[in-house]
C-alpha positions as a printed Julia matrix, in Angstrom:
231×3 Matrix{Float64}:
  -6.66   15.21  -16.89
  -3.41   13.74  -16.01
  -2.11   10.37  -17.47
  -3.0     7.63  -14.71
  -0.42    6.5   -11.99
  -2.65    3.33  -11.91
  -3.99    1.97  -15.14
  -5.74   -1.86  -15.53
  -6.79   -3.28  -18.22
  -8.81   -6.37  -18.63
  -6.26   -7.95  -16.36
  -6.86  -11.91  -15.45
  -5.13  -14.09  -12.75
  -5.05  -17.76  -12.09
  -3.57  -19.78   -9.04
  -2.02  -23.29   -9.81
  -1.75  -25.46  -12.94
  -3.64  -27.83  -15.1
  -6.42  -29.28  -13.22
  -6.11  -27.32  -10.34
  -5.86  -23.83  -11.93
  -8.48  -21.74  -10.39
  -9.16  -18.2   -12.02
  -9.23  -15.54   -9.25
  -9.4   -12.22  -11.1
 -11.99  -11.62  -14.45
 -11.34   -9.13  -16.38
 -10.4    -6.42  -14.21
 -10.16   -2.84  -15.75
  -9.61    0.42  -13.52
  -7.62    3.83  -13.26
  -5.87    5.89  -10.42
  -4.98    9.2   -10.96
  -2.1    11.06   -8.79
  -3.93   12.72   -6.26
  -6.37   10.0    -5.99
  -7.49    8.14   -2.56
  -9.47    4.77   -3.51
 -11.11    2.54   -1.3
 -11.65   -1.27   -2.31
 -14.38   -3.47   -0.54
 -15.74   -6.67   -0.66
 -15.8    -9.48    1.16
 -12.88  -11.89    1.69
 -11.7   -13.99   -0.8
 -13.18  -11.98   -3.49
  -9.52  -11.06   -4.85
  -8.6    -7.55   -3.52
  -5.45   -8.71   -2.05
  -4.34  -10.79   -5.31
  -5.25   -7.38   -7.06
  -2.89   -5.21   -4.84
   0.41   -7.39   -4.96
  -0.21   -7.23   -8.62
  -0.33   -3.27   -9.18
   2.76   -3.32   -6.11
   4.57   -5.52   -9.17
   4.98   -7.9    -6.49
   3.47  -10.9    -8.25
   3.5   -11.42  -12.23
   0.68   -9.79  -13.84
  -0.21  -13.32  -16.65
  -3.24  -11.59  -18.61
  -3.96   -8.27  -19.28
  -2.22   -4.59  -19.38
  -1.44   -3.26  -15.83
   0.66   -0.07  -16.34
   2.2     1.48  -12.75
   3.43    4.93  -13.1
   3.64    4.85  -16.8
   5.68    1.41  -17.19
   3.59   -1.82  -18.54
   4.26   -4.84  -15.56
   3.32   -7.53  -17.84
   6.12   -9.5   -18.88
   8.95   -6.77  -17.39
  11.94   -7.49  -16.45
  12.72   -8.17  -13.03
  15.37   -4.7   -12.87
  12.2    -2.68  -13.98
   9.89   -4.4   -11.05
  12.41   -3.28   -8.42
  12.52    0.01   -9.86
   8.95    0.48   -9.16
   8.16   -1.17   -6.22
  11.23    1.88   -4.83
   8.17    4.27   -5.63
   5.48    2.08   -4.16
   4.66    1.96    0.11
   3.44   -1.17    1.01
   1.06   -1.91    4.53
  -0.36   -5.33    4.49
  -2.5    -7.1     7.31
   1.18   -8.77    8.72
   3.42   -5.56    9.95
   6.52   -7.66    9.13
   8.6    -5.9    11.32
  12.27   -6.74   12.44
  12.22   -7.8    15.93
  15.74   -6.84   16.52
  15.27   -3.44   15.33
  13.9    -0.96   17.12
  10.56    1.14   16.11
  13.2     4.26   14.11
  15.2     1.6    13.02
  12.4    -0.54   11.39
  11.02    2.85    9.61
  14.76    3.84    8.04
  14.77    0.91    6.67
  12.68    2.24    3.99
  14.97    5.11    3.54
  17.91    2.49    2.33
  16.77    2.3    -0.93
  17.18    6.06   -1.32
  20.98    6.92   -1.9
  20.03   10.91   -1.52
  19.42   10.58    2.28
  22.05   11.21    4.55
  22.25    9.21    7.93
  20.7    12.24    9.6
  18.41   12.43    7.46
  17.23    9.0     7.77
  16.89    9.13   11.59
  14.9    12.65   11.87
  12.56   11.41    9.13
  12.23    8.25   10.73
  11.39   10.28   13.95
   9.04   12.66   12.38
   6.88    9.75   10.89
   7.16    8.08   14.01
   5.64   11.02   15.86
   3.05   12.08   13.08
   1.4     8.2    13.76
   1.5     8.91   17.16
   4.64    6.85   18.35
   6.91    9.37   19.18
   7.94    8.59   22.89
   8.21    4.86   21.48
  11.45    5.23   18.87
  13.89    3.1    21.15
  11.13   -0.18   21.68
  11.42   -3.09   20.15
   8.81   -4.93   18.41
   8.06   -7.5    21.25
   7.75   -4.2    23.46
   4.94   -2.9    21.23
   1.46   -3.44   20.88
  -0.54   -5.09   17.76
  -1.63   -1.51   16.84
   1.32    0.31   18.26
   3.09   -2.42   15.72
   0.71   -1.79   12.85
   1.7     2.21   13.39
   5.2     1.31   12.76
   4.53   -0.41    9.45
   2.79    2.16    8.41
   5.19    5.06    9.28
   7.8     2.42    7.08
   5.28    2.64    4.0
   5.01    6.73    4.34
   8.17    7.75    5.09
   9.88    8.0     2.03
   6.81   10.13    0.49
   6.26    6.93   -2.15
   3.88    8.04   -5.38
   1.74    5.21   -4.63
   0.44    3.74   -1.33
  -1.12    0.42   -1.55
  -2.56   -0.89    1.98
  -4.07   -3.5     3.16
  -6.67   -3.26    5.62
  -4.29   -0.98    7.58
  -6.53   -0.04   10.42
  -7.59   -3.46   11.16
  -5.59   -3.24   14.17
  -6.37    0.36   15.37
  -8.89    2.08   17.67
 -11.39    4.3    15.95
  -9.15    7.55   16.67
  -6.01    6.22   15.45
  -7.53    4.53   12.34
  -8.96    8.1    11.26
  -5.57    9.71   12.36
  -3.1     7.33    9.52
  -5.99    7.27    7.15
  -5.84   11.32    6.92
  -2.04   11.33    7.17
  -2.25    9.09    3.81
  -4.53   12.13    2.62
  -2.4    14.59    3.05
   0.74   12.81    1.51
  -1.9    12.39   -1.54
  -2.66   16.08   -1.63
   0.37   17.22   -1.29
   2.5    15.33   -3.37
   0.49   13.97   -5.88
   0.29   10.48   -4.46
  -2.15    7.83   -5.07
  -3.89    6.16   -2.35
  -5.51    2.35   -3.14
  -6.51    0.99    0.26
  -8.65   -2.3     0.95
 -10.62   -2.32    4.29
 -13.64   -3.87    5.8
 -13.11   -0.7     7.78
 -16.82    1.48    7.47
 -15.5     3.72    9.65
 -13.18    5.34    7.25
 -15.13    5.36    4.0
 -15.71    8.71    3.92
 -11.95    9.82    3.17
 -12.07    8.29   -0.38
 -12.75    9.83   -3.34
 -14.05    7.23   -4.71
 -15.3     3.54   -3.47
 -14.63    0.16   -5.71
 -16.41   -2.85   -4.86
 -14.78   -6.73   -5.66
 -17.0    -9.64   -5.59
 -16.15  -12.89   -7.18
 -12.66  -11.31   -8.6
 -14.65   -8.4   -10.66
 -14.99   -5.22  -10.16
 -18.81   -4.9    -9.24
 -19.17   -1.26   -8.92
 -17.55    2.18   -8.55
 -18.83    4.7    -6.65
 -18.12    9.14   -5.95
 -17.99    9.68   -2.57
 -18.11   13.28   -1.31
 -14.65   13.57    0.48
């Protein structure tokens, strides 16, 4: 079996300070191997989101080993966290996109970072991701010109675009009828098959269950149970 892309161990995390600290993740231990689409339940507040800005290196892991594609987060220096966050596509609950930037626009954006793409090449992969969530005649609109799920479909052609190794997502069909929901959950799929990607994803979704290959539960910030699904 290959190394993880994903590995936790017995990782702990606290909000605030002295009397006020409040522990929100116990002893947390899990692996993701490339290839790998993972589901996370559980209901809210139970610490799935604190979980996934950890492992996306964009909060400070305090207790615990979490290594991301082979480097160890605790304690690294901020150059290495920027280095691996390049790898990593984000889609959280908030699309964050740039109102004055139009739909291609807001998905090259993600194809900055990556000094091998030419111009051209930015815009026609833009345009291809675009189309593959179903937005192709909507390139040109803006944000305020979009709807909710139209706008979620943009933030998650951002996240794919550049083919990341990981994809970390955050109840990304919250927004999305029961068609399109399927149709970005399978496109994550196929990046994951075909390149070796891993796929963690928290949803309340129960509609989409079925495309993981495995399910985690979180209650309480622990990892309650893990589960094969048949996908």
């Amino acid at each position: 079996m290959a190394d993880p892309i994903i590995a936790i161990d017995r990782v702990n995390h606290y909000y605030g300070t002295g009397r006020l600290r409040k522990q929100i993740l116990f002893e947390v231990s899990a692996t993701i191997q490339p290839g790998e689409v993972v589901i996370m339940t559980g209901p809210s507040g139970s610490g799935k989101t604190t979980l996934l800005t950890l492992i996306g290196a964009l909060r400070s892991t305090q207790e615990g080993s979490m290594r991301v594609l082979g480097e160890e987060l605790r304690h690294a220096p901020k150059r290495l966290l920027v280095s691996v966050r390049r790898n990593i596509g984000y889609i959280f609950q908030a699309h964050n996109l740039l109102n004055s930037l139009t739909a291609r626009q807001n998905v090259q954006m993600s194809l900055e970072l990556h000094a091998h793409f030419s111009d051209r090449d930015r815009r026609e992969k833009a345009e291809e991701m675009l189309a593959a969530v179903g937005l192709g005649e909507f390139i040109n609109y803006y944000p305020n010109e979009l709807s909710g799920g139209q706008k979620q479909r943009v933030a998650i052609a951002r996240a794919l675009v550049s083919q990341p190794k990981i994809i970390l997502a955050d109840e990304p069909t919250a927004a999305l009828d029961k068609k399109s929901g399927r149709d970005v959950v399978e496109i994550m799929r196929n990046l994951a098959t075909r390149q070796g990607s891993a796929v963690l994803l928290v949803t309340h979704d129960n509609r989409i269950l079925d495309v993981a290959d495995r399910l985690i539960t979180m209650e309480d910030g622990r990892l309650a149970a893990m589960e094969m699904t048949s996908a």
